[in-house]
Coordinates of C-alpha atoms in Angstrom, one line a residue:
M1 CA -111.2 -2.1 -37.1
A2 CA -114.1 -4.4 -36.6
S3 CA -116.6 -4.6 -39.5
L4 CA -119.8 -2.7 -38.9
R5 CA -122.8 -3.6 -41.0
L6 CA -124.9 -0.6 -41.8
T7 CA -127.8 0.1 -44.2
L8 CA -127.4 2.6 -47.0
P9 CA -129.3 3.0 -50.3
L10 CA -127.0 2.3 -53.2
L11 CA -129.5 1.0 -55.8
L12 CA -132.7 2.6 -56.8
A13 CA -134.7 1.6 -59.9
I14 CA -136.3 4.8 -61.3
S15 CA -136.8 4.5 -65.1
S16 CA -135.3 3.2 -68.3
F17 CA -132.9 5.7 -69.9
Y18 CA -132.1 5.9 -73.6
H19 CA -132.0 2.2 -74.1
S20 CA -132.8 -0.9 -72.0
S21 CA -129.3 -1.4 -70.7
R22 CA -129.4 2.0 -68.9
V23 CA -131.5 1.8 -65.8
G24 CA -131.9 4.8 -63.5
A25 CA -130.0 4.4 -60.3
V26 CA -128.2 6.0 -57.4
G27 CA -124.4 5.8 -57.9
V28 CA -121.5 7.4 -56.0
N29 CA -118.7 9.8 -56.8
W30 CA -115.2 8.3 -56.2
G31 CA -112.7 11.1 -55.9
A32 CA -108.9 10.9 -55.8
A33 CA -107.8 14.0 -53.7
A34 CA -106.5 12.0 -50.8
S35 CA -103.0 11.7 -49.4
H36 CA -103.6 8.1 -48.2
P37 CA -106.2 6.7 -50.6
L38 CA -107.5 3.2 -50.2
P39 CA -106.0 1.0 -52.9
P40 CA -108.3 0.9 -55.9
P41 CA -108.9 -2.9 -55.7
K42 CA -110.0 -2.4 -52.1
V43 CA -112.4 0.4 -53.1
V44 CA -113.9 -1.7 -56.0
E45 CA -114.3 -4.6 -53.4
L46 CA -116.2 -2.1 -51.2
L47 CA -118.4 -1.0 -54.1
K48 CA -119.2 -4.6 -55.2
S49 CA -119.9 -5.8 -51.7
N50 CA -122.6 -3.1 -51.4
N51 CA -124.1 -3.7 -54.9
V52 CA -123.1 -0.2 -56.1
T53 CA -123.8 -0.3 -59.9
K54 CA -122.6 3.1 -61.0
V55 CA -119.5 5.1 -60.1
K56 CA -118.4 8.6 -61.3
L57 CA -114.7 9.3 -61.5
F58 CA -113.0 12.7 -61.9
D59 CA -110.1 11.4 -64.0
S60 CA -109.0 8.2 -65.8
D61 CA -106.4 6.8 -63.5
P62 CA -105.2 3.5 -65.1
L63 CA -104.9 1.8 -61.7
V64 CA -108.6 2.7 -61.0
L65 CA -109.8 1.6 -64.4
Q66 CA -107.8 -1.7 -64.1
A67 CA -109.4 -2.4 -60.8
L68 CA -112.9 -1.7 -62.2
S69 CA -112.3 -4.1 -65.1
G70 CA -114.7 -7.0 -64.9
S71 CA -116.6 -5.5 -62.0
N72 CA -119.8 -4.9 -64.1
I73 CA -120.0 -1.4 -62.5
Y74 CA -121.0 1.3 -64.9
V75 CA -118.4 4.0 -65.0
T76 CA -118.2 7.7 -65.8
V77 CA -114.6 8.7 -66.5
G78 CA -113.6 12.3 -66.1
I79 CA -111.4 14.7 -68.2
P80 CA -109.7 17.2 -65.9
N81 CA -110.3 20.9 -66.6
S82 CA -106.6 21.3 -67.3
M83 CA -106.9 19.2 -70.4
L84 CA -109.8 21.1 -72.0
R85 CA -107.7 23.7 -73.9
S86 CA -105.6 21.0 -75.7
L87 CA -108.6 18.8 -76.4
N88 CA -110.4 21.9 -77.8
S89 CA -107.6 22.8 -80.2
S90 CA -106.5 19.3 -81.3
K91 CA -108.5 16.5 -82.7
K92 CA -105.5 14.2 -82.5
A93 CA -105.3 14.9 -78.8
A94 CA -108.9 13.9 -78.4
E95 CA -108.3 10.7 -80.4
S96 CA -105.3 9.9 -78.3
W97 CA -107.3 10.4 -75.1
V98 CA -110.1 8.2 -76.3
H99 CA -107.6 5.5 -77.3
D100 CA -105.6 5.6 -74.1
N101 CA -108.5 5.9 -71.7
L102 CA -111.4 4.2 -73.3
T103 CA -110.6 1.9 -76.2
R104 CA -108.1 -0.3 -74.3
Y105 CA -110.4 -0.7 -71.4
F106 CA -113.6 -1.4 -73.3
P107 CA -115.0 -5.0 -73.3
N108 CA -114.0 -6.8 -76.5
G109 CA -115.8 -10.1 -76.2
G110 CA -114.5 -10.5 -72.6
S111 CA -114.3 -8.6 -69.4
G112 CA -113.5 -4.9 -69.4
V113 CA -114.7 -1.6 -68.0
R114 CA -118.3 -0.7 -68.6
I115 CA -117.8 3.0 -69.4
E116 CA -121.0 4.8 -70.2
Y117 CA -120.2 8.5 -69.8
I118 CA -117.2 10.7 -70.5
A119 CA -117.4 13.8 -68.3
V120 CA -115.7 16.7 -70.1
G121 CA -114.3 18.8 -67.3
D122 CA -115.4 19.1 -63.7
E123 CA -117.7 22.1 -63.1
P124 CA -115.8 24.1 -65.8
F125 CA -118.5 26.8 -65.6
L126 CA -117.8 27.5 -61.9
Q127 CA -118.1 31.2 -61.5
S128 CA -114.9 31.5 -59.6
Y129 CA -113.0 30.1 -62.6
G130 CA -113.9 33.0 -64.7
D131 CA -112.9 32.4 -68.4
Q132 CA -110.2 29.9 -67.4
F133 CA -112.0 26.8 -68.8
H134 CA -115.5 27.4 -70.2
P135 CA -114.3 28.8 -73.6
F136 CA -112.8 25.4 -74.4
V137 CA -115.7 23.1 -73.2
I138 CA -117.8 22.9 -76.4
G139 CA -114.8 22.4 -78.7
A140 CA -113.4 19.7 -76.4
A141 CA -116.7 17.9 -76.2
I142 CA -117.1 18.0 -80.0
N143 CA -113.6 16.6 -80.6
I144 CA -114.1 13.8 -78.0
Q145 CA -117.5 12.9 -79.7
A146 CA -115.7 12.7 -83.0
A147 CA -113.0 10.5 -81.5
L148 CA -115.7 8.2 -80.1
T149 CA -117.3 8.0 -83.6
G150 CA -113.9 7.1 -85.0
A151 CA -113.4 4.4 -82.4
N152 CA -116.9 3.0 -83.0
L153 CA -117.9 3.8 -79.5
A154 CA -120.4 6.6 -80.1
N155 CA -123.3 4.3 -79.7
K156 CA -122.0 3.0 -76.3
V157 CA -120.6 6.1 -74.6
K158 CA -122.2 9.5 -74.0
V159 CA -120.3 12.8 -73.7
V160 CA -121.5 15.0 -70.8
V161 CA -120.4 18.1 -69.0
P162 CA -120.9 18.3 -65.2
C163 CA -122.3 21.8 -64.3
S164 CA -122.0 23.5 -61.0
S165 CA -125.0 24.9 -59.1
D166 CA -123.8 28.4 -59.8
T167 CA -124.2 27.9 -63.5
F168 CA -127.7 29.3 -62.9
E169 CA -128.6 32.9 -62.2
P170 CA -129.5 33.1 -58.5
E171 CA -131.8 36.2 -58.6
S172 CA -134.5 35.5 -56.1
G173 CA -133.7 31.8 -55.8
L174 CA -137.1 30.9 -57.2
P175 CA -137.8 28.4 -60.0
S176 CA -139.9 30.9 -62.0
K177 CA -136.7 33.0 -62.3
G178 CA -134.5 30.1 -63.3
N179 CA -132.0 31.1 -66.0
F180 CA -128.4 30.4 -66.9
R181 CA -125.9 33.1 -65.9
P182 CA -125.7 35.8 -68.6
D183 CA -121.9 35.4 -69.0
I184 CA -122.3 31.8 -70.1
N185 CA -125.8 31.7 -71.5
K186 CA -124.6 31.5 -75.1
T187 CA -122.2 28.7 -74.2
M188 CA -124.9 26.8 -72.4
I189 CA -127.2 26.9 -75.4
E190 CA -124.4 25.6 -77.5
L191 CA -123.8 22.8 -74.9
L192 CA -127.5 21.9 -74.8
T193 CA -127.7 21.8 -78.6
F194 CA -124.8 19.4 -78.6
L195 CA -126.2 17.2 -75.8
N196 CA -129.6 17.1 -77.5
K197 CA -128.1 16.1 -80.9
H198 CA -126.3 13.2 -79.3
H199 CA -129.1 12.2 -76.9
S200 CA -126.9 12.9 -73.9
P201 CA -128.4 14.0 -70.5
F202 CA -127.7 17.3 -68.8
F203 CA -125.3 16.6 -65.8
T204 CA -125.7 19.1 -63.0
N205 CA -124.8 19.3 -59.3
I206 CA -127.3 20.2 -56.5
S207 CA -126.1 21.1 -53.0
P208 CA -128.8 21.7 -50.4
F209 CA -126.0 22.0 -47.9
L210 CA -124.3 24.9 -49.8
S211 CA -127.7 26.5 -50.3
Y212 CA -128.4 26.4 -46.6
H213 CA -124.8 27.4 -45.7
Q214 CA -124.8 30.4 -48.0
N215 CA -128.4 31.5 -48.0
K216 CA -130.1 32.8 -44.9
N217 CA -133.5 32.3 -46.5
I218 CA -133.0 28.5 -46.6
S219 CA -133.7 26.8 -43.2
L220 CA -132.1 23.6 -42.1
D221 CA -135.4 21.9 -41.9
F222 CA -136.1 22.9 -45.6
A223 CA -132.7 21.5 -46.6
L224 CA -133.4 18.2 -44.7
F225 CA -136.8 17.4 -46.2
K226 CA -138.4 17.8 -42.8
E227 CA -142.2 18.1 -42.8
T228 CA -141.9 20.9 -40.2
A229 CA -140.1 23.1 -42.8
H230 CA -141.9 26.3 -43.8
P231 CA -142.9 25.9 -47.5
R232 CA -142.0 28.4 -50.2
N233 CA -144.5 29.5 -52.9
D234 CA -143.6 30.4 -56.4
S235 CA -146.1 31.0 -59.3
H236 CA -148.8 28.9 -57.7
K237 CA -146.3 26.1 -57.0
T238 CA -145.5 25.0 -53.4
Y239 CA -142.0 23.9 -52.5
K240 CA -141.4 21.9 -49.4
N241 CA -137.7 21.2 -49.6
S242 CA -134.5 22.7 -51.0
F243 CA -133.9 19.8 -53.5
D244 CA -137.2 20.4 -55.4
L245 CA -136.5 24.2 -55.5
S246 CA -133.0 23.7 -57.0
Y247 CA -134.2 21.0 -59.4
D248 CA -137.0 23.2 -60.8
I249 CA -134.6 26.1 -61.2
I250 CA -132.7 23.8 -63.6
V251 CA -135.9 22.7 -65.3
T252 CA -136.9 26.3 -65.9
A253 CA -133.5 27.3 -67.2
L254 CA -133.6 24.3 -69.6
S255 CA -137.1 25.3 -70.8
T256 CA -136.1 28.9 -71.2
A257 CA -133.2 27.8 -73.4
G258 CA -135.5 25.8 -75.6
F259 CA -134.9 22.3 -74.1
P260 CA -137.9 21.6 -71.8
E261 CA -137.8 17.8 -72.1
M262 CA -134.0 17.3 -71.6
E263 CA -133.1 14.5 -69.2
I264 CA -131.4 15.6 -66.0
V265 CA -128.7 13.7 -64.1
I266 CA -127.7 14.9 -60.7
G267 CA -123.9 14.4 -60.9
Q268 CA -123.3 15.4 -57.2
I269 CA -125.4 15.6 -54.2
G270 CA -124.6 14.9 -50.5
W271 CA -124.1 16.4 -47.1
P272 CA -120.7 16.7 -45.3
T273 CA -120.1 15.3 -41.8
D274 CA -117.4 17.6 -40.4
G275 CA -115.6 20.9 -40.8
A276 CA -118.6 23.3 -40.4
P277 CA -121.6 23.9 -38.2
N278 CA -124.4 21.4 -39.0
A279 CA -122.0 19.2 -40.9
T280 CA -122.3 16.1 -38.7
P281 CA -122.9 12.4 -39.3
S282 CA -126.4 12.6 -37.7
I283 CA -127.5 15.5 -39.9
A284 CA -126.0 13.8 -43.0
E285 CA -128.0 10.7 -42.0
T286 CA -131.2 12.8 -41.8
F287 CA -130.5 14.4 -45.2
M288 CA -129.7 11.1 -46.9
K289 CA -132.9 9.4 -45.5
G290 CA -135.0 12.4 -46.6
L291 CA -133.5 12.4 -50.1
M292 CA -133.9 8.6 -50.6
D293 CA -137.5 8.7 -49.2
H294 CA -138.3 11.5 -51.6
L295 CA -136.9 9.6 -54.6
H296 CA -138.6 6.4 -53.6
S297 CA -141.9 8.2 -53.4
K298 CA -141.6 9.1 -57.1
S299 CA -143.5 12.2 -56.4
G300 CA -141.2 14.3 -58.6
T301 CA -141.1 18.1 -58.3
P302 CA -143.8 20.7 -58.9
L303 CA -142.6 21.3 -62.5
R304 CA -141.9 17.6 -63.2
P305 CA -144.5 15.7 -61.1
H306 CA -144.0 11.9 -60.9
N307 CA -140.8 12.4 -62.9
T308 CA -137.7 11.7 -60.7
P309 CA -134.2 12.4 -61.9
T310 CA -132.9 9.7 -64.2
E311 CA -129.7 9.1 -62.2
I312 CA -128.2 10.6 -59.0
Y313 CA -124.6 10.3 -57.9
I314 CA -124.0 10.7 -54.2
F315 CA -121.1 12.9 -53.3
S316 CA -119.0 11.3 -52.1
L317 CA -117.9 7.7 -51.5
L318 CA -114.9 8.6 -49.3
D319 CA -113.5 11.5 -47.4
E320 CA -110.6 13.3 -49.3
D321 CA -108.1 15.1 -47.1
Q322 CA -106.5 17.0 -50.1
R323 CA -109.6 18.6 -51.5
S324 CA -109.5 22.3 -51.9
I325 CA -110.9 24.1 -48.9
V326 CA -111.5 27.4 -50.5
T327 CA -115.3 27.0 -50.2
G328 CA -115.0 25.7 -46.7
N329 CA -113.3 23.1 -44.5
F330 CA -116.3 20.8 -44.9
E331 CA -115.1 20.0 -48.5
R332 CA -112.9 17.3 -47.1
H333 CA -115.7 15.5 -45.4
W334 CA -118.4 14.6 -48.0
G335 CA -117.8 10.9 -47.8
I336 CA -120.4 8.3 -46.8
F337 CA -117.2 6.6 -45.6
T338 CA -114.2 7.9 -43.8
F339 CA -110.9 7.9 -45.7
D340 CA -110.3 4.3 -44.6
G341 CA -113.6 3.0 -45.8
Q342 CA -115.6 3.0 -42.4
A343 CA -119.2 4.0 -42.8
K344 CA -120.1 7.1 -40.8
Y345 CA -123.8 6.7 -40.1
R346 CA -126.8 4.4 -40.1
V347 CA -129.9 5.0 -42.2
D348 CA -133.0 2.8 -42.7
F349 CA -134.1 3.3 -46.2
G350 CA -136.9 0.7 -46.3
R351 CA -137.5 -1.0 -49.6
G352 CA -134.6 -1.1 -52.0
S353 CA -132.0 -0.5 -49.3
T354 CA -129.0 -2.9 -49.1
N355 CA -126.7 -3.9 -46.3
L356 CA -123.5 -1.9 -46.5
V357 CA -120.3 -3.3 -45.0
N358 CA -117.1 -1.4 -44.3
A359 CA -113.9 -1.9 -46.2
Q360 CA -112.4 -5.2 -45.1
N361 CA -108.8 -6.0 -44.1
V362 CA -107.7 -2.4 -44.3
E363 CA -103.9 -2.1 -43.8
Y364 CA -102.9 0.7 -41.5
L365 CA -99.6 2.0 -40.4
A366 CA -98.5 1.1 -36.9
S367 CA -100.8 2.1 -34.0
K368 CA -98.7 5.2 -33.2
W369 CA -99.6 8.9 -32.9
C370 CA -97.7 12.1 -32.5
V371 CA -98.7 14.4 -29.6
V372 CA -97.4 17.4 -27.7
N373 CA -94.6 16.6 -25.3
N374 CA -95.8 18.4 -22.2
N375 CA -92.4 18.3 -20.6
M376 CA -91.0 20.7 -23.2
D377 CA -91.2 24.5 -23.7
L378 CA -94.4 24.9 -25.8
S379 CA -94.1 28.7 -26.4
N380 CA -93.7 28.0 -30.1
A381 CA -96.6 25.6 -30.3
T382 CA -98.8 28.0 -32.3
A383 CA -96.2 28.4 -35.1
S384 CA -95.5 24.7 -35.3
A385 CA -99.2 23.8 -35.4
L386 CA -99.8 26.3 -38.2
E387 CA -96.8 24.9 -40.1
A388 CA -98.2 21.3 -39.7
C389 CA -101.7 22.5 -40.9
S390 CA -100.3 24.1 -44.0
V391 CA -99.8 20.7 -45.6
A392 CA -101.8 18.3 -43.4
D393 CA -105.6 18.2 -42.9
C394 CA -106.7 20.2 -39.8
S395 CA -110.3 20.8 -41.1
A396 CA -111.8 19.0 -38.1
L397 CA -110.4 21.8 -35.9
S398 CA -112.5 24.5 -37.6
P399 CA -115.7 26.0 -36.0
G400 CA -118.4 23.4 -35.8
G401 CA -115.9 20.6 -36.5
S402 CA -115.6 17.4 -34.6
C403 CA -112.4 18.6 -32.9
F404 CA -113.2 22.2 -32.5
N405 CA -114.0 21.9 -28.8
I406 CA -110.8 20.2 -27.7
T407 CA -108.6 22.5 -25.7
W408 CA -105.0 23.5 -25.8
P409 CA -102.7 21.6 -26.1
G410 CA -105.0 18.9 -27.5
N411 CA -105.6 20.9 -30.7
V412 CA -101.9 21.2 -31.2
S413 CA -101.5 17.5 -30.8
Y414 CA -104.2 17.0 -33.4
A415 CA -102.2 19.2 -35.9
F416 CA -99.0 17.3 -35.1
N417 CA -100.6 13.9 -35.6
S418 CA -102.2 14.9 -38.8
Y419 CA -98.8 15.9 -40.2
Y420 CA -97.1 12.8 -38.8
Q421 CA -99.6 10.4 -40.4
Q422 CA -99.6 12.2 -43.7
H423 CA -95.8 11.7 -43.7
N424 CA -96.1 8.0 -43.1
Q425 CA -95.1 8.2 -39.4
R426 CA -91.5 9.1 -40.2
A427 CA -89.8 9.8 -36.9
N428 CA -88.5 13.3 -38.0
S429 CA -92.1 14.3 -38.9
C430 CA -92.9 14.2 -35.2
D431 CA -90.1 16.5 -34.1
F432 CA -91.5 20.0 -34.2
G433 CA -88.4 21.4 -32.5
G434 CA -88.6 18.8 -29.7
M435 CA -92.2 19.5 -29.0
G436 CA -93.5 16.3 -30.6
L437 CA -93.7 13.0 -28.8
I438 CA -94.6 9.6 -30.4
T439 CA -97.0 7.6 -28.3
T440 CA -98.8 4.2 -28.6
V441 CA -101.8 5.5 -26.5
D442 CA -104.7 6.6 -28.7
P443 CA -105.2 10.3 -27.9
S444 CA -108.7 10.4 -29.6
L445 CA -111.3 12.3 -27.5
K446 CA -115.1 11.7 -27.7
N447 CA -116.0 12.5 -31.4
C448 CA -112.5 13.8 -32.2
R449 CA -110.7 11.0 -34.0
F450 CA -106.9 11.1 -34.2
S451 CA -106.4 9.0 -37.3
V452 CA -103.7 6.4 -38.2
G453 CA -102.7 6.5 -41.8
L454 CA -102.9 3.7 -44.4
Q455 CA -99.9 1.6 -45.4
T456 CA -100.6 2.2 -49.1
S457 CA -100.2 5.9 -49.7
L458 CA -99.4 8.4 -52.2
S459 CA -98.3 10.9 -49.6
S460 CA -94.8 11.3 -51.0
S461 CA -96.2 13.8 -53.5
L462 CA -98.0 16.1 -51.1
R463 CA -100.3 18.8 -52.6
G464 CA -99.7 22.6 -52.5
S465 CA -99.6 24.6 -49.3
F466 CA -102.7 26.1 -47.7
L467 CA -100.6 28.0 -45.2
F468 CA -102.2 31.4 -45.6
H469 CA -105.7 29.9 -45.3
W470 CA -104.8 28.1 -42.1
I471 CA -103.0 31.1 -40.5
V472 CA -106.2 33.1 -41.0
L473 CA -108.5 30.2 -39.8
L474 CA -106.5 29.1 -36.8
L475 CA -105.7 32.5 -35.5
A476 CA -109.3 33.5 -35.9
T477 CA -110.7 30.5 -34.1
F478 CA -108.0 29.4 -31.6
S479 CA -105.7 31.1 -29.2
F480 CA -103.0 28.5 -28.7
S481 CA -100.7 30.8 -26.9
S482 CA -103.2 32.4 -24.5
L483 CA -104.6 29.0 -23.6
S484 CA -101.2 27.8 -22.7
H485 CA -101.1 29.7 -19.4

């Protein structure tokens, strides 16, 4: 695919943070929930070519950390939620984790990985998790901090805990009512006390898209920073966009808990480009431009005027076709880039913007696709499409998605091809009881892209089935059978 040079902001000087080596910036989240991920060295090349100076990971994959070694990119490594219980109960487990995932990668007079944060858990206070993780967060953070001290890294690496947007009590959705949820309020005060003691920032996620998607009181214009948006008033303060509203809810919650001056880092913020109404590249472009213009203006928020967030991490660098779609099918389309490193949209960010180039020399599988064989009996096409979508990514077929409007049997072909590419174009993965046909003619239609997989893939270990979800989704939004006549 030809290289396309685009503009995107990936470096924004805001303010010094803690000490002179930490400069406020816009970084990116680099997730790993993909069946065909770009090879880590290729992703690091993509980051470096675009002057990305900070990246946030969700784990500590050795291949990723090795690729980041010597890159001079500041890194946040993640500890999965599944590890919190053991790290909470065992200091030795924490010491082993620090040794295996930090010490051996840290610069020692030469090149290494510039790790600046350890993220303990990934949104462990998410309300849907219940008590599954949050009882272990504080103990795990304390043990990791002790292990850092033992490894003489406590003055170089900060321990943080990324918090979800539902960590806060929604009530009326107004900043003056900002509080932590009652079920975790005690834990949050313990966390803030820990963070304050060690001069660590409060990591939290803000999602204007979810606020708009789930709240009828939030208009699209309000979420997109548009001047035409109807402002909202709260305690003699005027809010002109969803970001300021969400940010000041956090500020109030911190103040109410006794930490009014705590630094805030936005760990995730972005706008999806597919899988739901108003999740498109053009709207994502509008949101990103509005966000960056707002940050560049340094106007701050009503409760923190002229005080922009210390750091912001865009969610996300790349699309991930194996992300959970419990919240919505848009979850697999947060990327600034497609799964193969191709930028989705163009934005002029003015001063501070940098030229962004796509991933170079991407190695694809052969130019082959799996489509419906129109010469066969297609009476079982519905069942076969559902089976394909139970493991492959069919999120673009959902209402509002880029492939929602393609008609039968094109939508069946999309499902077949998604399954075929995820299984590395194995011939038997395009069988579907004789209904599948391998073609070298690209079946893509308008904005609906029929992808070709990458040569380097981890698809041999496919994730769990989403069959039930897809049965409900597809039967509700499509009528394969009725359209076949």
